[in-house]
Tab-separated table of C-alpha atoms in Angstrom:
chain	number	residue	atom	x	y	z
A	272	UNK	CA	4.561	-29.577	-14.465
A	273	UNK	CA	5.920	-30.011	-18.202
A	274	UNK	CA	3.741	-26.950	-18.707
A	275	UNK	CA	5.793	-24.733	-16.615
A	276	UNK	CA	9.170	-26.259	-17.599
A	277	UNK	CA	8.436	-24.955	-21.141
A	278	UNK	CA	6.788	-21.395	-20.466
A	279	UNK	CA	10.363	-19.839	-21.038
A	280	UNK	CA	10.082	-21.984	-24.942
A	281	UNK	CA	6.751	-19.983	-25.771
A	282	UNK	CA	9.157	-17.291	-26.487
A	283	UNK	CA	11.669	-18.613	-29.821
A	284	UNK	CA	13.848	-17.370	-27.707
A	285	UNK	CA	13.675	-19.902	-25.080
A	286	UNK	CA	16.434	-21.624	-23.288
A	287	UNK	CA	17.960	-25.317	-25.435
A	288	UNK	CA	19.194	-27.781	-24.168
A	289	UNK	CA	20.661	-28.940	-21.811
A	290	UNK	CA	19.730	-26.009	-19.385
A	291	UNK	CA	18.215	-26.532	-15.127
A	292	UNK	CA	14.489	-25.802	-14.759
A	293	UNK	CA	13.447	-23.566	-12.148
A	294	UNK	CA	10.557	-24.184	-10.943
A	295	UNK	CA	8.466	-22.334	-7.602
A	296	UNK	CA	5.011	-22.141	-7.261
A	297	UNK	CA	2.366	-22.524	-4.764
A	298	UNK	CA	2.832	-26.138	-5.163
A	299	UNK	CA	5.709	-27.229	-6.795
A	300	UNK	CA	9.751	-26.378	-5.654
A	301	UNK	CA	11.885	-27.842	-7.919
A	302	UNK	CA	15.487	-28.001	-9.839
A	303	UNK	CA	15.604	-30.302	-13.058
A	304	UNK	CA	18.213	-30.583	-15.218
A	305	UNK	CA	17.369	-30.982	-18.690
A	306	UNK	CA	19.417	-33.031	-20.808
A	307	UNK	CA	17.557	-32.523	-24.109
A	308	UNK	CA	13.915	-32.212	-24.966
A	309	UNK	CA	11.500	-35.099	-22.902
A	310	UNK	CA	15.032	-36.535	-21.135
A	311	UNK	CA	14.755	-34.863	-17.381
A	312	UNK	CA	15.946	-35.793	-14.273
A	313	UNK	CA	14.613	-34.614	-11.014
A	314	UNK	CA	17.656	-32.838	-8.859
A	315	UNK	CA	15.317	-31.564	-6.001
A	316	UNK	CA	12.017	-30.784	-4.583
A	317	UNK	CA	10.705	-29.622	-1.180
A	318	UNK	CA	10.670	-32.095	1.024
A	319	UNK	CA	7.655	-30.166	2.693
A	320	UNK	CA	5.978	-26.535	2.048
A	321	UNK	CA	6.203	-25.550	-1.341
A	322	UNK	CA	7.658	-21.523	-2.061
A	323	UNK	CA	4.616	-20.058	-3.161
A	324	UNK	CA	2.867	-22.233	0.033
A	325	UNK	CA	5.205	-19.935	2.164
A	326	UNK	CA	4.740	-17.167	1.170
A	327	UNK	CA	0.653	-17.556	1.518
A	328	UNK	CA	1.170	-19.158	5.041
A	329	UNK	CA	3.935	-15.990	6.415
A	330	UNK	CA	1.033	-13.456	4.104
A	331	UNK	CA	-1.880	-14.973	6.667
A	332	UNK	CA	0.571	-14.826	9.394
A	333	UNK	CA	1.733	-11.020	8.893
A	334	UNK	CA	-2.814	-10.468	7.855
A	335	UNK	CA	-2.275	-10.152	4.230
A	336	UNK	CA	-4.842	-10.936	2.071
A	337	UNK	CA	-4.522	-13.553	-0.543
A	338	UNK	CA	-2.877	-14.210	-2.612
A	339	UNK	CA	-0.215	-14.174	-0.053
A	340	UNK	CA	2.847	-13.947	-2.913
A	341	UNK	CA	2.132	-10.812	-4.190
A	342	UNK	CA	1.071	-8.914	-0.949
A	343	UNK	CA	4.465	-9.780	0.774
A	344	UNK	CA	6.723	-8.600	-1.537
A	345	UNK	CA	4.806	-4.874	-1.933
A	346	UNK	CA	5.688	-5.033	1.720
A	347	UNK	CA	9.067	-6.346	1.691
A	348	UNK	CA	10.115	-3.174	-0.480
A	349	UNK	CA	9.761	-1.193	1.833
A	350	UNK	CA	11.310	-2.775	4.992
A	351	UNK	CA	15.004	-3.958	5.962
A	352	UNK	CA	15.576	-7.403	4.604
A	353	UNK	CA	18.771	-7.574	7.268
A	354	UNK	CA	16.557	-6.779	10.247
A	355	UNK	CA	15.863	-10.316	11.234
A	356	UNK	CA	18.180	-13.139	11.077
A	357	UNK	CA	15.456	-15.934	10.009
A	358	UNK	CA	17.033	-19.420	9.433
A	359	UNK	CA	18.215	-20.591	5.825
A	360	UNK	CA	17.722	-24.688	5.379
A	361	UNK	CA	20.678	-25.917	3.936
A	362	UNK	CA	19.979	-29.975	3.671
A	363	UNK	CA	23.138	-31.530	3.612
A	364	UNK	CA	21.720	-35.283	2.699
A	365	UNK	CA	19.469	-33.573	0.206
A	366	UNK	CA	22.128	-30.712	-1.370
A	367	UNK	CA	19.492	-30.174	-4.215
A	368	UNK	CA	15.947	-30.239	-2.141
A	369	UNK	CA	13.997	-27.445	-0.711
A	370	UNK	CA	11.999	-26.709	3.006
A	371	UNK	CA	11.038	-23.973	3.584
A	372	UNK	CA	8.283	-25.044	6.925
A	373	UNK	CA	11.316	-24.190	9.038
A	374	UNK	CA	11.138	-20.871	8.031
A	375	UNK	CA	7.811	-20.834	8.457
A	376	UNK	CA	7.340	-21.598	11.784
A	377	UNK	CA	10.308	-19.226	12.364
A	378	UNK	CA	8.381	-16.301	10.912
A	379	UNK	CA	5.461	-17.276	13.830
A	380	UNK	CA	6.741	-17.589	16.784
A	381	UNK	CA	9.062	-14.214	15.683
A	382	UNK	CA	5.363	-12.791	15.147
A	383	UNK	CA	4.078	-14.366	18.493
A	384	UNK	CA	6.634	-13.234	20.621
A	385	UNK	CA	7.319	-9.614	19.203
A	386	UNK	CA	3.900	-8.374	18.223
A	387	UNK	CA	1.317	-10.879	19.429
A	388	UNK	CA	-2.467	-10.462	18.757
A	389	UNK	CA	-1.663	-6.832	17.305
A	390	UNK	CA	-0.349	-9.126	13.924
A	391	UNK	CA	-3.817	-9.567	12.942
A	392	UNK	CA	-4.458	-5.584	12.393
A	393	UNK	CA	-2.111	-4.454	10.013
A	394	UNK	CA	-2.550	-0.738	8.944
A	395	UNK	CA	-3.387	0.326	12.337
A	396	UNK	CA	-0.058	2.109	13.318
A	397	UNK	CA	2.246	3.132	11.183
A	398	UNK	CA	5.269	1.525	13.930
A	399	UNK	CA	3.497	-1.836	13.345
A	400	UNK	CA	3.354	-1.996	9.622
A	401	UNK	CA	7.032	-0.624	9.377
A	402	UNK	CA	7.815	-4.174	11.390
A	403	UNK	CA	5.704	-5.843	9.010
A	404	UNK	CA	7.748	-4.217	6.930
A	405	UNK	CA	10.477	-5.491	7.633
A	406	UNK	CA	9.075	-8.746	8.931
A	407	UNK	CA	8.134	-9.860	5.381
A	408	UNK	CA	11.307	-8.260	3.634
A	409	UNK	CA	13.655	-10.532	6.202
A	410	UNK	CA	11.408	-13.644	5.000
A	411	UNK	CA	11.449	-13.029	1.579
A	412	UNK	CA	15.340	-12.502	1.791
A	413	UNK	CA	15.234	-15.975	3.543
A	414	UNK	CA	13.567	-18.073	1.121
A	415	UNK	CA	15.136	-16.530	-1.933
A	416	UNK	CA	18.417	-17.417	-0.272
A	417	UNK	CA	17.946	-20.738	-0.096
A	418	UNK	CA	16.501	-20.457	-3.749
A	419	UNK	CA	20.137	-19.252	-4.555
A	420	UNK	CA	21.835	-21.577	-2.558
A	421	UNK	CA	19.989	-24.711	-3.890
A	422	UNK	CA	20.396	-23.370	-7.324
A	423	UNK	CA	24.447	-22.614	-7.393
A	424	UNK	CA	24.539	-26.055	-6.290
A	425	UNK	CA	22.730	-27.704	-9.130
A	426	UNK	CA	24.854	-25.635	-11.083
A	427	UNK	CA	28.400	-26.451	-9.772
A	428	UNK	CA	27.360	-30.068	-10.694
A	429	UNK	CA	25.546	-29.424	-13.908
A	430	UNK	CA	27.370	-26.046	-14.478
A	431	UNK	CA	25.063	-25.517	-18.009
A	432	UNK	CA	24.818	-21.756	-19.706
A	433	UNK	CA	20.988	-21.309	-18.632
A	434	UNK	CA	18.839	-21.533	-16.140
A	435	UNK	CA	14.906	-21.611	-16.580
A	436	UNK	CA	12.995	-19.585	-13.723
A	437	UNK	CA	8.814	-20.810	-13.969
A	438	UNK	CA	6.094	-20.797	-11.762
A	439	UNK	CA	4.267	-18.472	-9.975
A	440	UNK	CA	6.266	-17.731	-7.703
A	441	UNK	CA	8.673	-16.273	-10.348
A	442	UNK	CA	6.164	-13.382	-10.707
A	443	UNK	CA	8.628	-12.120	-7.836
A	444	UNK	CA	10.765	-9.226	-8.639
A	445	UNK	CA	13.689	-9.831	-5.994
A	446	UNK	CA	14.324	-13.467	-7.277
A	447	UNK	CA	14.531	-12.729	-10.572
A	448	UNK	CA	17.231	-10.017	-9.949
A	449	UNK	CA	18.851	-12.036	-7.332
A	450	UNK	CA	18.955	-14.667	-9.710
A	451	UNK	CA	20.278	-12.644	-12.474
A	452	UNK	CA	23.069	-11.543	-9.960
A	453	UNK	CA	23.848	-15.447	-9.586
A	454	UNK	CA	23.487	-15.690	-13.255
A	455	UNK	CA	26.345	-13.012	-13.514
A	456	UNK	CA	28.493	-14.050	-10.818
A	457	UNK	CA	28.478	-18.312	-12.525
A	458	UNK	CA	27.924	-17.563	-15.858
A	459	UNK	CA	25.046	-18.052	-16.887
A	460	UNK	CA	21.637	-16.897	-18.480
A	461	UNK	CA	19.120	-16.317	-16.596
A	462	UNK	CA	15.357	-16.848	-18.253
A	463	UNK	CA	11.522	-16.228	-17.148
A	464	UNK	CA	8.659	-15.974	-18.742
A	465	UNK	CA	6.149	-12.959	-18.929
A	466	UNK	CA	3.769	-12.789	-15.522
A	467	UNK	CA	0.888	-14.401	-17.742
A	468	UNK	CA	2.652	-17.459	-18.344
A	469	UNK	CA	4.080	-17.921	-14.845
A	470	UNK	CA	0.919	-18.759	-13.496
A	471	UNK	CA	-0.935	-22.041	-14.590
A	472	UNK	CA	-2.206	-21.430	-18.231
A	473	UNK	CA	-2.906	-22.659	-21.404
A	474	UNK	CA	-0.254	-21.678	-23.715
A	475	UNK	CA	2.637	-23.712	-22.041
A	476	UNK	CA	0.742	-26.530	-22.253
A	477	UNK	CA	-0.071	-26.085	-25.815
A	478	UNK	CA	4.080	-25.181	-25.859
A	479	UNK	CA	4.766	-28.407	-24.318
A	480	UNK	CA	2.644	-30.214	-26.616
A	481	UNK	CA	4.246	-28.621	-29.685
A	482	UNK	CA	7.761	-29.390	-28.846
A	483	UNK	CA	6.556	-33.364	-27.776
A	484	UNK	CA	5.290	-33.841	-31.496
A	485	UNK	CA	8.604	-31.660	-32.689
A	486	UNK	CA	10.758	-34.564	-31.521
A	487	UNK	CA	8.931	-37.470	-31.875
A	488	UNK	CA	7.384	-37.791	-28.714
A	489	UNK	CA	3.248	-37.877	-30.137
A	490	UNK	CA	1.258	-40.629	-27.995
A	491	UNK	CA	-1.665	-42.369	-30.526
A	492	UNK	CA	-4.944	-41.783	-30.638
A	493	UNK	CA	-5.554	-43.384	-27.433
A	494	UNK	CA	-4.261	-40.306	-25.704
A	495	UNK	CA	-7.982	-39.326	-25.667
A	496	UNK	CA	-8.906	-41.203	-23.076
A	497	UNK	CA	-7.285	-39.721	-20.372
A	498	UNK	CA	-7.633	-40.222	-16.935
A	499	UNK	CA	-6.675	-37.510	-14.516
A	500	UNK	CA	-3.045	-38.677	-12.385
A	501	UNK	CA	-2.339	-35.422	-9.775
A	502	UNK	CA	0.744	-37.438	-8.816
A	503	UNK	CA	2.304	-37.546	-11.956
A	504	UNK	CA	6.298	-36.958	-11.778
A	505	UNK	CA	7.990	-34.733	-14.959
A	506	UNK	CA	8.821	-37.083	-17.150
A	507	UNK	CA	6.682	-40.136	-16.635
A	508	UNK	CA	3.642	-41.045	-18.996
A	509	UNK	CA	0.341	-41.403	-17.871
């Protein structure tokens, strides 16, 4: 996660603290307030499916190949984003958290009701492809709306000058464009890395390490004796 957080700083023109970090990937959906280098506050996370996970599951429902994110985005480009009013989760008790499981389930029920067994036969008819395009566009619109609304609430609480988007879902052009429009409306600059640095990569890990070293957070030689901790939280030390 720390690597994703600093993926926008691979370029020297990256965001400077304080800023909001929006990490959306297949395994994570998280908002963090970066008060200073290596001083983070996790504001919210997903309560169920991550954004990228929702993309992949909906793609499977529509009979699209893996990975689902690019396939949904491509199909959505030809559809009507307002054709179907899918739900947008708004969590009153956790205003900075995300939830995409209900959206995924709503897509599944809609497909079963409107398409039935035809859902697994993408491309066999022009009309079916058009219906699926509307489904993909409407799903993507609802998911992006949820991300934007949550980010706007976080920015209202922490009115920083920059919001940094990262993670595999940061490749989604519709999300990038929508976040930039939100930035124009709310007065913050949006940063996002090139697609090559959105997915897991060594460059972002190396950049996180150099920032750690430059800010006096380097560990001693015992750091070479490591044990994996897959559940390690952002800002924790192993």
